PDB file of C-alpha atoms in Angstrom:
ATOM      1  CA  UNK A   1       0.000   0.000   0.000  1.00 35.00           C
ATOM      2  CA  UNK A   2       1.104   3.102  -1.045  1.00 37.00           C
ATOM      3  CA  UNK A   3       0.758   5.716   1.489  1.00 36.00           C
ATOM      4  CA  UNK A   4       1.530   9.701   1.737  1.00 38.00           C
ATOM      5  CA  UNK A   5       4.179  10.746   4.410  1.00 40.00           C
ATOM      6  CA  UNK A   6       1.280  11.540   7.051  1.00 39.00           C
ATOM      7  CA  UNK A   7       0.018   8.028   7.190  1.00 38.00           C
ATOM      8  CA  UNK A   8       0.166   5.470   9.880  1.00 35.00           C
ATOM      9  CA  UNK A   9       3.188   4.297  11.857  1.00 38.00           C
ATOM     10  CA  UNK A  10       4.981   1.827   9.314  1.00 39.00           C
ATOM     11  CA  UNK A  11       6.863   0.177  12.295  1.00 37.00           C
ATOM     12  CA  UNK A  12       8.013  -3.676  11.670  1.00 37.00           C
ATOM     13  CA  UNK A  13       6.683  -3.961   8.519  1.00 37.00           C
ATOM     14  CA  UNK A  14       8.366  -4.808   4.694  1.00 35.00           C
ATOM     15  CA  UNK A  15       7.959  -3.976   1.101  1.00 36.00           C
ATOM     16  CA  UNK A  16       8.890  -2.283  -2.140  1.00 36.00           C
ATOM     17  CA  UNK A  17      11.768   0.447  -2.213  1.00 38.00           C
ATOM     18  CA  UNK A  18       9.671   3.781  -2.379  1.00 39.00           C
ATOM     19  CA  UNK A  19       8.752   6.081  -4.892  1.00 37.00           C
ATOM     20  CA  UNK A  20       9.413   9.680  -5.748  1.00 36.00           C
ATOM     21  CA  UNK A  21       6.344  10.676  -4.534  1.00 39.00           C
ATOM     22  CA  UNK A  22       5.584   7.911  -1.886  1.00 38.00           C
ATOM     23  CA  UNK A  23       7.184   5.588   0.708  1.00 39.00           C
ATOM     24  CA  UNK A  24       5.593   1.935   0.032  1.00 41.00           C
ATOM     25  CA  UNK A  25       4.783   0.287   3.331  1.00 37.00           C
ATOM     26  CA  UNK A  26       3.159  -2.375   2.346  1.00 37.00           C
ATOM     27  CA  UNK A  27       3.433  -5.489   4.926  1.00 36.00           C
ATOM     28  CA  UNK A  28       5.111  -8.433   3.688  1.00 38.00           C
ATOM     29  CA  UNK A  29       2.987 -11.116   2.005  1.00 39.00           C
ATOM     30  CA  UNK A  30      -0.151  -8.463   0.859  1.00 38.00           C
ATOM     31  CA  UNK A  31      -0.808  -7.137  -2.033  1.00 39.00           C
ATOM     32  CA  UNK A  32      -0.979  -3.954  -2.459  1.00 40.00           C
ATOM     33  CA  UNK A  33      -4.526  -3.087  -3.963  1.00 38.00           C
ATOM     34  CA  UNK A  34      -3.707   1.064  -4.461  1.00 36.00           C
ATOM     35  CA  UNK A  35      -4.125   0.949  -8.780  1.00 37.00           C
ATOM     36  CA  UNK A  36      -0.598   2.213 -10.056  1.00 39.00           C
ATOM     37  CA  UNK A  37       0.254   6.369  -9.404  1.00 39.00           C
ATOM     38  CA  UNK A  38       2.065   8.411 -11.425  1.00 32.00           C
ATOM     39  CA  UNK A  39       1.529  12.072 -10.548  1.00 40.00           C
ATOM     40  CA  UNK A  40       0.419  11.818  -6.887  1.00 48.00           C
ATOM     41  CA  UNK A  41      -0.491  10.205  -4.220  1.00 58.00           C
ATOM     42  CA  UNK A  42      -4.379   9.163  -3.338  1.00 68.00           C
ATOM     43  CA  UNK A  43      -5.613  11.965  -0.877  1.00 71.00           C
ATOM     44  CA  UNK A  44      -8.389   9.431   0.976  1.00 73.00           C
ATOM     45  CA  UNK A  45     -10.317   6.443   0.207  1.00 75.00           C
ATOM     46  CA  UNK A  46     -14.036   6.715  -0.812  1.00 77.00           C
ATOM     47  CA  UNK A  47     -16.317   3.312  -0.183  1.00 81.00           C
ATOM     48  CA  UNK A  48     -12.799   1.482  -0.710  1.00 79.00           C
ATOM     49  CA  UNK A  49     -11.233   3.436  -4.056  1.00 84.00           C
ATOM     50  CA  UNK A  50      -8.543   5.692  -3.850  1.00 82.00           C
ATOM     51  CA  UNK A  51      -9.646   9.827  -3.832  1.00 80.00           C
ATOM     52  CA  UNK A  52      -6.525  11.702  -6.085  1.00 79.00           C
ATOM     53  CA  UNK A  53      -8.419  14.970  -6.449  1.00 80.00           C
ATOM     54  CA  UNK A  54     -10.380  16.452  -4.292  1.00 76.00           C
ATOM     55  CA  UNK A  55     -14.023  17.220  -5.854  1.00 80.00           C
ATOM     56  CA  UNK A  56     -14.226  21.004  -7.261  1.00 82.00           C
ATOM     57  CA  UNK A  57     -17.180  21.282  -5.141  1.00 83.00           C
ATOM     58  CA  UNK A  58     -15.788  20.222  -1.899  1.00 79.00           C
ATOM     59  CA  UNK A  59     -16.648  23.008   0.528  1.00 81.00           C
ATOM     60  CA  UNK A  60     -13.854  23.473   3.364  1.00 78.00           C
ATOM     61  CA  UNK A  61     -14.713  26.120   5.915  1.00 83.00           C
ATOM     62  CA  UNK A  62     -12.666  28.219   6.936  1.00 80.00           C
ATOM     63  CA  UNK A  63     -12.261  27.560  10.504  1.00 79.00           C
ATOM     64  CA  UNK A  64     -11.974  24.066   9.402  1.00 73.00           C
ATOM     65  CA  UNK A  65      -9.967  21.696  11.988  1.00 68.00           C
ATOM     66  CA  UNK A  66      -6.975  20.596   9.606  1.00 59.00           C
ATOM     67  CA  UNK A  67      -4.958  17.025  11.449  1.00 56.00           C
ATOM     68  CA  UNK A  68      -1.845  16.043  10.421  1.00 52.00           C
ATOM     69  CA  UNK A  69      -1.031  12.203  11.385  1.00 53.00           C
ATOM     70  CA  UNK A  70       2.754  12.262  11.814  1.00 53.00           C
ATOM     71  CA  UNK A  71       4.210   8.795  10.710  1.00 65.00           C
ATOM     72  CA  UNK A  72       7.421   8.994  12.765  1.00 77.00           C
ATOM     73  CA  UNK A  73       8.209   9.857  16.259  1.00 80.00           C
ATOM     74  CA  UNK A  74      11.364  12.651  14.900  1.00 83.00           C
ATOM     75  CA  UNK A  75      14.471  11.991  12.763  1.00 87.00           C
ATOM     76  CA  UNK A  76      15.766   9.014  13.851  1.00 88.00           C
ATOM     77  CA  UNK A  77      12.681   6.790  13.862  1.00 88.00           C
ATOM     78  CA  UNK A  78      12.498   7.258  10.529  1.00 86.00           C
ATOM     79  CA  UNK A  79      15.999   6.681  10.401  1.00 88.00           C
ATOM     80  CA  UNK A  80      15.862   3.320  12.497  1.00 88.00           C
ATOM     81  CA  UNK A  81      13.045   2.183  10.245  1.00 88.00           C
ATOM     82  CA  UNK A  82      14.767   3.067   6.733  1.00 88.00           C
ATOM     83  CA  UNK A  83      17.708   0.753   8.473  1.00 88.00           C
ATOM     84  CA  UNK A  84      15.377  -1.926   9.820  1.00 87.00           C
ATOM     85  CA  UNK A  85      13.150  -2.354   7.057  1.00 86.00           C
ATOM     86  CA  UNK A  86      16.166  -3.181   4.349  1.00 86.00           C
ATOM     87  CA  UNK A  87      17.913  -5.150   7.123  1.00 88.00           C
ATOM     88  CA  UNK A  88      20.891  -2.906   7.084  1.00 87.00           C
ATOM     89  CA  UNK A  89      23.830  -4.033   9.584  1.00 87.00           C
ATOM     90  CA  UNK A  90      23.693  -0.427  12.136  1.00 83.00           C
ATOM     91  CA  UNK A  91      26.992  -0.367  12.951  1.00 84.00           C
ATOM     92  CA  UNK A  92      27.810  -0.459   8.611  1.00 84.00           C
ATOM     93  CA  UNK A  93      25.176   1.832   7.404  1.00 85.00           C
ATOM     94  CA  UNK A  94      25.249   2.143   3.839  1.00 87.00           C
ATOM     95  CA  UNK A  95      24.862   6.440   3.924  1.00 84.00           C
ATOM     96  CA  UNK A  96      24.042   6.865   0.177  1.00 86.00           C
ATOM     97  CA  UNK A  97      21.098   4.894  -0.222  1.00 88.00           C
ATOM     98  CA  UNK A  98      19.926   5.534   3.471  1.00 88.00           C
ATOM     99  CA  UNK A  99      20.220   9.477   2.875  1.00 88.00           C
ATOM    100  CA  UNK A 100      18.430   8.976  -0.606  1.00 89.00           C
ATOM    101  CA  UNK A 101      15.615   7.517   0.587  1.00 88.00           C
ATOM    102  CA  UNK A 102      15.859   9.836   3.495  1.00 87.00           C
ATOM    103  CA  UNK A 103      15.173  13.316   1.527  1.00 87.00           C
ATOM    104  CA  UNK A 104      12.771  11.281  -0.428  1.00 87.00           C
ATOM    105  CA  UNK A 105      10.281  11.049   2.469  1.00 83.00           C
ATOM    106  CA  UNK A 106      11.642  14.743   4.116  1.00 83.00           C
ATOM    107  CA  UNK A 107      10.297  16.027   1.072  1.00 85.00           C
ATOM    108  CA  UNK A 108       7.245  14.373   1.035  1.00 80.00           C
ATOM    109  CA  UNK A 109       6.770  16.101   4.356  1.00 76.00           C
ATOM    110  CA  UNK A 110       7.676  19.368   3.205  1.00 78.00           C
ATOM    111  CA  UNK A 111       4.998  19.779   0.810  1.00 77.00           C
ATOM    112  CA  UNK A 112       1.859  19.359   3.469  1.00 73.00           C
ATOM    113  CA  UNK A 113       3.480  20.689   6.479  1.00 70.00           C
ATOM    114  CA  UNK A 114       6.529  23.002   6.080  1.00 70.00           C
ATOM    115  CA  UNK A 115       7.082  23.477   9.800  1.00 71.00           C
ATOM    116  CA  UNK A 116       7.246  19.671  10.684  1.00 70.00           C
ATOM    117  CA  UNK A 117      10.287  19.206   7.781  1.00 73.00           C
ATOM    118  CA  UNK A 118      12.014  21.607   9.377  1.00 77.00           C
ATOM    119  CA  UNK A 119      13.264  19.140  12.249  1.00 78.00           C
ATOM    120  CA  UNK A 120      13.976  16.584   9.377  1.00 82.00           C
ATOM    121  CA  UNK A 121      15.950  18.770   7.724  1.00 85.00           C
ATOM    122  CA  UNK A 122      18.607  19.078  10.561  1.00 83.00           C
ATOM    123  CA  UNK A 123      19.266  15.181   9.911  1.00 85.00           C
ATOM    124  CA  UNK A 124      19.477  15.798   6.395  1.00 86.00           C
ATOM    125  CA  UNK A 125      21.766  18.381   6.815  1.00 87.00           C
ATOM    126  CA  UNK A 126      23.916  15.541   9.126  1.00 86.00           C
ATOM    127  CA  UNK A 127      23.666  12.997   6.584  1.00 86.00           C
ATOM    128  CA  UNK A 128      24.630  15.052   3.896  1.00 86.00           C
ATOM    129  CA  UNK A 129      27.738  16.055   6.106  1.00 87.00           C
ATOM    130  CA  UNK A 130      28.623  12.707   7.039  1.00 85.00           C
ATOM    131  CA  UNK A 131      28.187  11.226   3.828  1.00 83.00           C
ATOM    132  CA  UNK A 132      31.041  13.533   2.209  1.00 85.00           C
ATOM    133  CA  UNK A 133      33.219  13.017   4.960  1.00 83.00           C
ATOM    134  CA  UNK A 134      33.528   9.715   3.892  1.00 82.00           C
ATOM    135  CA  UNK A 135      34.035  10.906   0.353  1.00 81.00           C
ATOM    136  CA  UNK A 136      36.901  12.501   1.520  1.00 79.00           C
ATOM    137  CA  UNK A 137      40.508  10.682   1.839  1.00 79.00           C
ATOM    138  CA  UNK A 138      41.091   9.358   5.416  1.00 74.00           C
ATOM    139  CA  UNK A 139      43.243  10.468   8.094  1.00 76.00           C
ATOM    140  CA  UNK A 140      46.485   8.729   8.316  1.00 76.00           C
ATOM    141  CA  UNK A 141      47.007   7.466  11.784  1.00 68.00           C
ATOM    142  CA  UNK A 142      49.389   6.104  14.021  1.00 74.00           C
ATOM    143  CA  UNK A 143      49.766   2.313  13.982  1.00 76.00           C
ATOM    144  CA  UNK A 144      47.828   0.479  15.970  1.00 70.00           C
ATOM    145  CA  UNK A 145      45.188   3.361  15.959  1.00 72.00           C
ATOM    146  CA  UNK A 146      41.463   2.450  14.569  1.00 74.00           C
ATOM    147  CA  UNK A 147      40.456   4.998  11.665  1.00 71.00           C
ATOM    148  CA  UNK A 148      37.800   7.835  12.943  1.00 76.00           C
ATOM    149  CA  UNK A 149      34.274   6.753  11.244  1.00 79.00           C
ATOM    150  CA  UNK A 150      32.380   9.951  10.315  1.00 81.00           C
ATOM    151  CA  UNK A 151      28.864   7.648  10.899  1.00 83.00           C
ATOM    152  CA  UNK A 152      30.249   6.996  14.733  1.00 86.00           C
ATOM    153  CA  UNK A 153      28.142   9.204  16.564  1.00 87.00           C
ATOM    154  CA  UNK A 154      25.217   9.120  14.193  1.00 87.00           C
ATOM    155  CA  UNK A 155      24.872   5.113  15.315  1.00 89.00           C
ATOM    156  CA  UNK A 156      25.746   5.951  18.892  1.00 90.00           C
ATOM    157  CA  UNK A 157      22.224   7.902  18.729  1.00 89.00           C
ATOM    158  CA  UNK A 158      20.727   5.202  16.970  1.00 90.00           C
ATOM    159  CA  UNK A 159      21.190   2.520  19.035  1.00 91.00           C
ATOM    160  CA  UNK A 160      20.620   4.251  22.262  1.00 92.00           C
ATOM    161  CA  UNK A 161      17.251   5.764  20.452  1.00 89.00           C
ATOM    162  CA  UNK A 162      16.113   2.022  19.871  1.00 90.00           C
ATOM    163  CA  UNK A 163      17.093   0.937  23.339  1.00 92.00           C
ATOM    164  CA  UNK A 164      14.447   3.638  24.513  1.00 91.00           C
ATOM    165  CA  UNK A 165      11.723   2.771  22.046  1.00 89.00           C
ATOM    166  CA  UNK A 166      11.948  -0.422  23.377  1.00 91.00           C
ATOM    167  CA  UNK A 167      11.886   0.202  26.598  1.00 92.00           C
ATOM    168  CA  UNK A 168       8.592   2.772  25.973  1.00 89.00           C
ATOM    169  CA  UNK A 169       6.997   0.019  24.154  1.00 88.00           C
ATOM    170  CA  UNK A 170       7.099  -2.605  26.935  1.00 91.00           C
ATOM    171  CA  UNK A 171       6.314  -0.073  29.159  1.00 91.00           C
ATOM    172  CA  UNK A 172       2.839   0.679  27.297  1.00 88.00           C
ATOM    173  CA  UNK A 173       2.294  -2.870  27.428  1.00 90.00           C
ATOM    174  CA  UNK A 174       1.492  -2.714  31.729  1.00 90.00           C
ATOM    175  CA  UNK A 175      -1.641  -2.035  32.838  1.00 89.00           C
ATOM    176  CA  UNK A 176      -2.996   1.814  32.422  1.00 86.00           C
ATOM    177  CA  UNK A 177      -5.438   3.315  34.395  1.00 85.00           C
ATOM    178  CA  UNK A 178      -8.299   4.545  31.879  1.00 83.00           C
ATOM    179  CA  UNK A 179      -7.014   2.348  29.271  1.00 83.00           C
ATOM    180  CA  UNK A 180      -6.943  -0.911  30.283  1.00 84.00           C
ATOM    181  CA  UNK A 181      -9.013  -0.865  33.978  1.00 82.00           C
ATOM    182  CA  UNK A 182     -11.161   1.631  35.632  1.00 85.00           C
ATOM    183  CA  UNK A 183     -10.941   1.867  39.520  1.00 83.00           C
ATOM    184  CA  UNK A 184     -14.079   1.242  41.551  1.00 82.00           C
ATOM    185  CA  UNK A 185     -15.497   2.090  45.085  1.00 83.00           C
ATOM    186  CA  UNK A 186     -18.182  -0.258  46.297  1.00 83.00           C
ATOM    187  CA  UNK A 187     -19.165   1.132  49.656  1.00 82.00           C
ATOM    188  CA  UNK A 188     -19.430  -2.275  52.125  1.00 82.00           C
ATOM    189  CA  UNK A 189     -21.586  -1.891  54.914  1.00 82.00           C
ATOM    190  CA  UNK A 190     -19.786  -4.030  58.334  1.00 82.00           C
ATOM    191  CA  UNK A 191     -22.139  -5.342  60.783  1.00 83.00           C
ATOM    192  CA  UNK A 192     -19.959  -5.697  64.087  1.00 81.00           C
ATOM    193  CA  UNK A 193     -21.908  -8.627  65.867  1.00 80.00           C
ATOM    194  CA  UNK A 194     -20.848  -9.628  69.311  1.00 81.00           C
ATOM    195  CA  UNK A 195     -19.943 -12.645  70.291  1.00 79.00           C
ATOM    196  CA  UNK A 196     -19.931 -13.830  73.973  1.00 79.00           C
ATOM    197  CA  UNK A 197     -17.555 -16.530  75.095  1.00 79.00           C
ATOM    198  CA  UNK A 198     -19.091 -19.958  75.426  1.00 82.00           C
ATOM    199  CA  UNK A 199     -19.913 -21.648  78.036  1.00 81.00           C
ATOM    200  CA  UNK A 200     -17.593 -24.611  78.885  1.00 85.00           C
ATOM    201  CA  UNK A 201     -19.491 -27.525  79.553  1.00 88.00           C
ATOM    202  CA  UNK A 202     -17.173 -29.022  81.891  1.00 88.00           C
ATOM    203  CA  UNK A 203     -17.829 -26.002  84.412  1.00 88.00           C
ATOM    204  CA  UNK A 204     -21.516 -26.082  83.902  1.00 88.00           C
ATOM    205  CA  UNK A 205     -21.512 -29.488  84.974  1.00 90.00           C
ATOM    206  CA  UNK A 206     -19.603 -28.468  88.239  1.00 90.00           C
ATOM    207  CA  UNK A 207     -21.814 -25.646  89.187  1.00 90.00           C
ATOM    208  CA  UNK A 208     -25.272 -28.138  88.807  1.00 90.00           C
ATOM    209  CA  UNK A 209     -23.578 -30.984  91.053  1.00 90.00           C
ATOM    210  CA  UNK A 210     -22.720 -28.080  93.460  1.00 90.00           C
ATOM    211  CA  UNK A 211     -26.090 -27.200  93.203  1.00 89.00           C
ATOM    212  CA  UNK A 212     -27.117 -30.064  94.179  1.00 87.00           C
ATOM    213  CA  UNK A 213     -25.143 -31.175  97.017  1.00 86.00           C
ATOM    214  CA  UNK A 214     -26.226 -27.944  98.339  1.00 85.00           C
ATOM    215  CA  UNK A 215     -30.001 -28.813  98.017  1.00 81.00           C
ATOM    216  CA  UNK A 216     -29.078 -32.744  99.328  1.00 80.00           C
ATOM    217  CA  UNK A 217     -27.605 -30.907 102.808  1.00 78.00           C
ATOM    218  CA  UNK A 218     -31.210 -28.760 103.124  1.00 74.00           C
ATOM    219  CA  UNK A 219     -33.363 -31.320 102.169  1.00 64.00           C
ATOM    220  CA  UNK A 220     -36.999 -30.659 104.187  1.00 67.00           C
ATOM    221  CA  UNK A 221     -39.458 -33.309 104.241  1.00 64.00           C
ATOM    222  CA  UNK A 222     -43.046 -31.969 103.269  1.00 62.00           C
ATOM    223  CA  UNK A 223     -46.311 -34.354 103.710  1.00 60.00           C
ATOM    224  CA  UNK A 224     -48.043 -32.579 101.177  1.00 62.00           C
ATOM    225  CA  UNK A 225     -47.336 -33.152  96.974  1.00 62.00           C
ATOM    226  CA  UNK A 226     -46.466 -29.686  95.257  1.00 64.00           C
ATOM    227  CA  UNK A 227     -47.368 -29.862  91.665  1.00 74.00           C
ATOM    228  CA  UNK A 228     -44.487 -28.373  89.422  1.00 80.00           C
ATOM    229  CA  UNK A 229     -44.937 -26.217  86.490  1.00 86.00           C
ATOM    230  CA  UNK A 230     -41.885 -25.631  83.985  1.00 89.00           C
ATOM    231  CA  UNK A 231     -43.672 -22.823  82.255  1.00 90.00           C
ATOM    232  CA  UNK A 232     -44.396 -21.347  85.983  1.00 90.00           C
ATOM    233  CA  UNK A 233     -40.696 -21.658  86.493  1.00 90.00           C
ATOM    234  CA  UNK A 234     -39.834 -20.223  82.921  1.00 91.00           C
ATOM    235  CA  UNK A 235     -41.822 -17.368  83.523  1.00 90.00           C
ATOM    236  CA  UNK A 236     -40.299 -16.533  87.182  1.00 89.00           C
ATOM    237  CA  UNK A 237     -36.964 -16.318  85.827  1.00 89.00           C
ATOM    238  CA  UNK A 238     -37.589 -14.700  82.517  1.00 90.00           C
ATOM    239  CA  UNK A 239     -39.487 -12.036  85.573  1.00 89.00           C
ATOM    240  CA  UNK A 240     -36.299 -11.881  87.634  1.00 88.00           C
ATOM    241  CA  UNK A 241     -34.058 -11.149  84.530  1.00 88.00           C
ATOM    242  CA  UNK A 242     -36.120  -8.645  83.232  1.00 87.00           C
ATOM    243  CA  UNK A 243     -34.978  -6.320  86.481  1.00 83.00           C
ATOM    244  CA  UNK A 244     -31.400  -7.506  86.262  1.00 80.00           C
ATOM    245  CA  UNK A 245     -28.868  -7.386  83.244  1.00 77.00           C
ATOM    246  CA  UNK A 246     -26.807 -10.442  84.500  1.00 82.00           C
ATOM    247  CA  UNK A 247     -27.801 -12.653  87.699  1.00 88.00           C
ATOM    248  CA  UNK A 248     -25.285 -15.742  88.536  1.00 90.00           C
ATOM    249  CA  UNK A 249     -26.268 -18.564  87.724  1.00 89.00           C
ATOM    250  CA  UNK A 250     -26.350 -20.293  91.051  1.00 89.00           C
ATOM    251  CA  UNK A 251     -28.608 -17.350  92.315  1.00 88.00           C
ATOM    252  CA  UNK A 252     -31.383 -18.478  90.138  1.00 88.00           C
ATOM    253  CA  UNK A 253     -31.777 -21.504  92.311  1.00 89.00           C
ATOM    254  CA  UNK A 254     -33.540 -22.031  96.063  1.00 88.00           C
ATOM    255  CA  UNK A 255     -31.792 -25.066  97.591  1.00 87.00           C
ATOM    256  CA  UNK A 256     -34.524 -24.266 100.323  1.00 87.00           C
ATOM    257  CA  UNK A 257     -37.135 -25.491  98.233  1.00 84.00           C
ATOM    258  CA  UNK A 258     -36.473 -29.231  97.641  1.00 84.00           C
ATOM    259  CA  UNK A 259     -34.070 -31.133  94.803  1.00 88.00           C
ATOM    260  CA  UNK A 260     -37.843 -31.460  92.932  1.00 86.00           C
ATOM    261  CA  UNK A 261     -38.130 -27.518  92.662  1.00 88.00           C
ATOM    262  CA  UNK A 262     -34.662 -27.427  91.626  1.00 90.00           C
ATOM    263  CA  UNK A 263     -34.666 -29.732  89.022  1.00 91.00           C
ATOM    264  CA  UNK A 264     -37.842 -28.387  87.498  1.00 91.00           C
ATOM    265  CA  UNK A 265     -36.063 -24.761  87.590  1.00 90.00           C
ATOM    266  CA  UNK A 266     -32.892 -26.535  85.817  1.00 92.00           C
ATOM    267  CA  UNK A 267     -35.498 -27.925  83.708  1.00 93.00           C
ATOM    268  CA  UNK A 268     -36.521 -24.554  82.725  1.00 91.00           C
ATOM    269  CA  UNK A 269     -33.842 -22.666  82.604  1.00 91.00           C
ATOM    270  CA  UNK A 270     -32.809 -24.961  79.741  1.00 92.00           C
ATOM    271  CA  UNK A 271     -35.921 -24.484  77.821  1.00 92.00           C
ATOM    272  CA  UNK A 272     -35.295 -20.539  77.932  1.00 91.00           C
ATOM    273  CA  UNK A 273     -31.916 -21.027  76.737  1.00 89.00           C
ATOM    274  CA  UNK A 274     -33.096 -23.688  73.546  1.00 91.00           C
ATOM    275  CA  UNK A 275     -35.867 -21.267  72.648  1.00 90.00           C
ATOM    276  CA  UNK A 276     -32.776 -17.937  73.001  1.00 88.00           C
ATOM    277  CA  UNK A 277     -34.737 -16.308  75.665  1.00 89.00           C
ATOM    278  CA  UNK A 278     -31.718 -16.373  77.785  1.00 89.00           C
ATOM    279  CA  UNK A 279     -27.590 -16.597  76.658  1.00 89.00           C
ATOM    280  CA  UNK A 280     -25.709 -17.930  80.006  1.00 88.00           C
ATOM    281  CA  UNK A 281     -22.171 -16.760  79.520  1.00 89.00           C
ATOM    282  CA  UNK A 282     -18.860 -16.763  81.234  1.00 87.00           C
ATOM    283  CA  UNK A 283     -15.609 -14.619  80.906  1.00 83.00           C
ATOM    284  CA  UNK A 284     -13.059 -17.805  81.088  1.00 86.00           C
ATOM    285  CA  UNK A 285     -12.260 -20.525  81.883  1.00 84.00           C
ATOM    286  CA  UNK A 286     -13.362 -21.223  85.816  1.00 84.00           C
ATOM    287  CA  UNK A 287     -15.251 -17.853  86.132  1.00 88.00           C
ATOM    288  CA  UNK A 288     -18.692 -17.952  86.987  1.00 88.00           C
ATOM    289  CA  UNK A 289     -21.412 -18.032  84.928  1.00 89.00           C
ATOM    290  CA  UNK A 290     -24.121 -15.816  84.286  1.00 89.00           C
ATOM    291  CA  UNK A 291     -27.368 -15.562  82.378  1.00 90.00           C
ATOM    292  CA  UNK A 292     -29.128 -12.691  81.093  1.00 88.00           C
ATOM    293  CA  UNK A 293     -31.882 -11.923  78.673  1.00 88.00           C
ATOM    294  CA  UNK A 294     -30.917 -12.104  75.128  1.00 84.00           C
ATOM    295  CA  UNK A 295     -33.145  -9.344  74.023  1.00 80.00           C
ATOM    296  CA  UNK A 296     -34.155  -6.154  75.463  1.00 78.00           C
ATOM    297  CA  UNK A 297     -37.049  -6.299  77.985  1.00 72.00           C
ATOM    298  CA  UNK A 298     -40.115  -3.470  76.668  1.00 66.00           C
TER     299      UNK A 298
END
C-alpha cells in the first residue's frame, strides 16, 4: 500500500523500495490493492477506491480543523526504520542509499506541512555532512590506531534511540489506568456482631452438682405433693431477669425449696436457653457463669 508521508506508523513492517512521490509500506505477504500512481499520491479512500483529487465542489470552511497524522516519532525513527526495514547491519550503514531515501520522504513532508520538515531537515543536513566526509581521503594514523568513522556518533544515537523505544513500548504494554481498567469504590456496609464466650461444659456441669449437694444438705421433708410447672418456672426467671442485666447462675436456684423444685427450675432454665430467651455466659475458663436476657425487655 502506497501511502503519503502523514500516514500510519509503518513500524516492523516490509515492502517495495519507495517512490518519488511515496514511501511503500506495504506489509510483507499483501498485495498492495492502491491501482498504479504516477503524478500523486491518493488523498483518501471513498467506499474502498482511492480519492486523487479532491471534488471542485468540496466546501472546506474556513475555521476548518486541519490534522496532520505524523508517521514517525522525529528523525531518527524514521531513520531506524529506513535501516530496519532493508535489514541494514547499524553499525555499517550504507549512507548513500539511506540518505536517498531519506530526503525522499523529508520532502514528502515538506509539501503538506513546512514546519514539521524543518526538524527533518537538521538530519538531512547531518547525513549530507557525514556522507562527504567519507568521500573525503582518510586520516592517516598512528599504527595500531582504529580509523575515525564519520557515521560513529550518528549510530551511537541510533542505538541508544532504539534501546528507549523499546523500553517505551514494553512499558505501554502494563496495565494503564483509563485504558486498560477503571478503579471502583463499592461502599461495604460491616455489621460488628458480638460474640460472647461460650460456656464450657465441663464447668456447667460443676456448678449443677454443686447445686445439688447444696439442696441434698437442706433437704426438708413436706407431707403434702407440690405440683411443678416448667412454664411457671420459665416465667419466674424470665421475671427476675427482666430487672437484672446479669444474675449468677447459682442465684437463680432455692436449695430451700427441695431437689424437685430445683430440678424443674434446671429444667426450665434450659428451655429458655433452647428457645434464646436467655444466653448464660462466662468470661473464662473457671469464672462464673451468668445468664441474662438475650433481648431487650419493653
Amino acid at each position: 500500500m502506497t501511502v503519503p508521508a502523514g500516514g500510519a506508523e509503518p513500524a516492523g513492517q516490509a515492502g517495495a523500495e519507495p517512490s518519488a512521490d511515496a514511501i511503500d509500506i506495504t506489509p510483507a505477504g499483501q498485495q498492495d490493492s492502491t491501482p498504479d500512481v504516477i503524478d500523486g499520491v491518493a488523498l483518501a479512500r471513498l467506499y474502498g477506491e482511492p480519492l486523487f483529487q479532491l471534488p471542485n465542489d468540496l466546501y472546506i470552511p474556513p475555521d476548518a480543523l486541519e490534522v496532520f497524522l505524523e508517521a514517525f516519532q522525529g528523525p531518527l525513527d524514521l531513520l531506524l526504520y529506513l535501516i530496519r526495514k532493508q535489514n541494514f547491519n547499524i553499525l555499517d550503514i550504507p549512507l548513500a542509499q539511506v540518505t536517498a531515501q531519506y530526503l525522499e520522504y523529508v520532502e514528502q513532508i515538506r509539501k503538506q506541512n513546512l514546519e514539521l520538515a524543518a526538524e527533518y531537515l537538521l538530519m538531512a543536513a547531518m547525513l549530507i555532512e557525514i556522507k562527504s566526509r567519507m568521500l573525503l581521503p582518510a586520516k592517516k594514523v598512528e599504527p595500531g590506531e582504529e580509523p575515525e568513522d564519520p557515521r560513529a556518533e550518528l549510530v551511537r544515537r541510533l542505538l541508544e534511540y532504539e534501546q528507549i523505544k523499546l523500553a517505551a513500548q514494553e512499558l505501554d504494554q502494563l496495565p494503564q489506568v483509563g485504558r486498560d481498567y477503571v478503579r471502583t469504590q463499592v461502599h461495604i456496609e460491616q455489621t460488628v456482631v458480638t460474640r460472647w464466650p461460650e460456656v464450657d461444659i465441663d464447668d456447667l456441669k460443676a456448678v449443677w452438682a454443686d447445686i445439688l449437694k447444696r439442696a441434698k444438705l437442706t433437704q426438708h421433708h413436706h407431707i403434702s405433693r407440690e405440683e411443678l410447672s416448667v412454664r411457671e418456672h420459665m416465667t419466674g426467671i424470665l421475671r427476675r431477669l427482666q430487672s437484672a442485666r446479669f444474675v449468677e447462675f447459682s442465684d437463680l436456684f432455692d436449695p430451700s425449696r427441695g431437689v424437685p423444685v430445683v430440678v424443674v427450675n434446671f429444667i426450665a432454665l434450659l428451655e429458655l436457653a433452647k428457645e434464646t430467651l436467655i444466653e448464660i455466659t462466662q468470661a473464662e475458663a473457671f469464672a462464673p457463669i451468668y445468664v441474662r436476657l438475650s433481648y431487650s425487655p419493653s
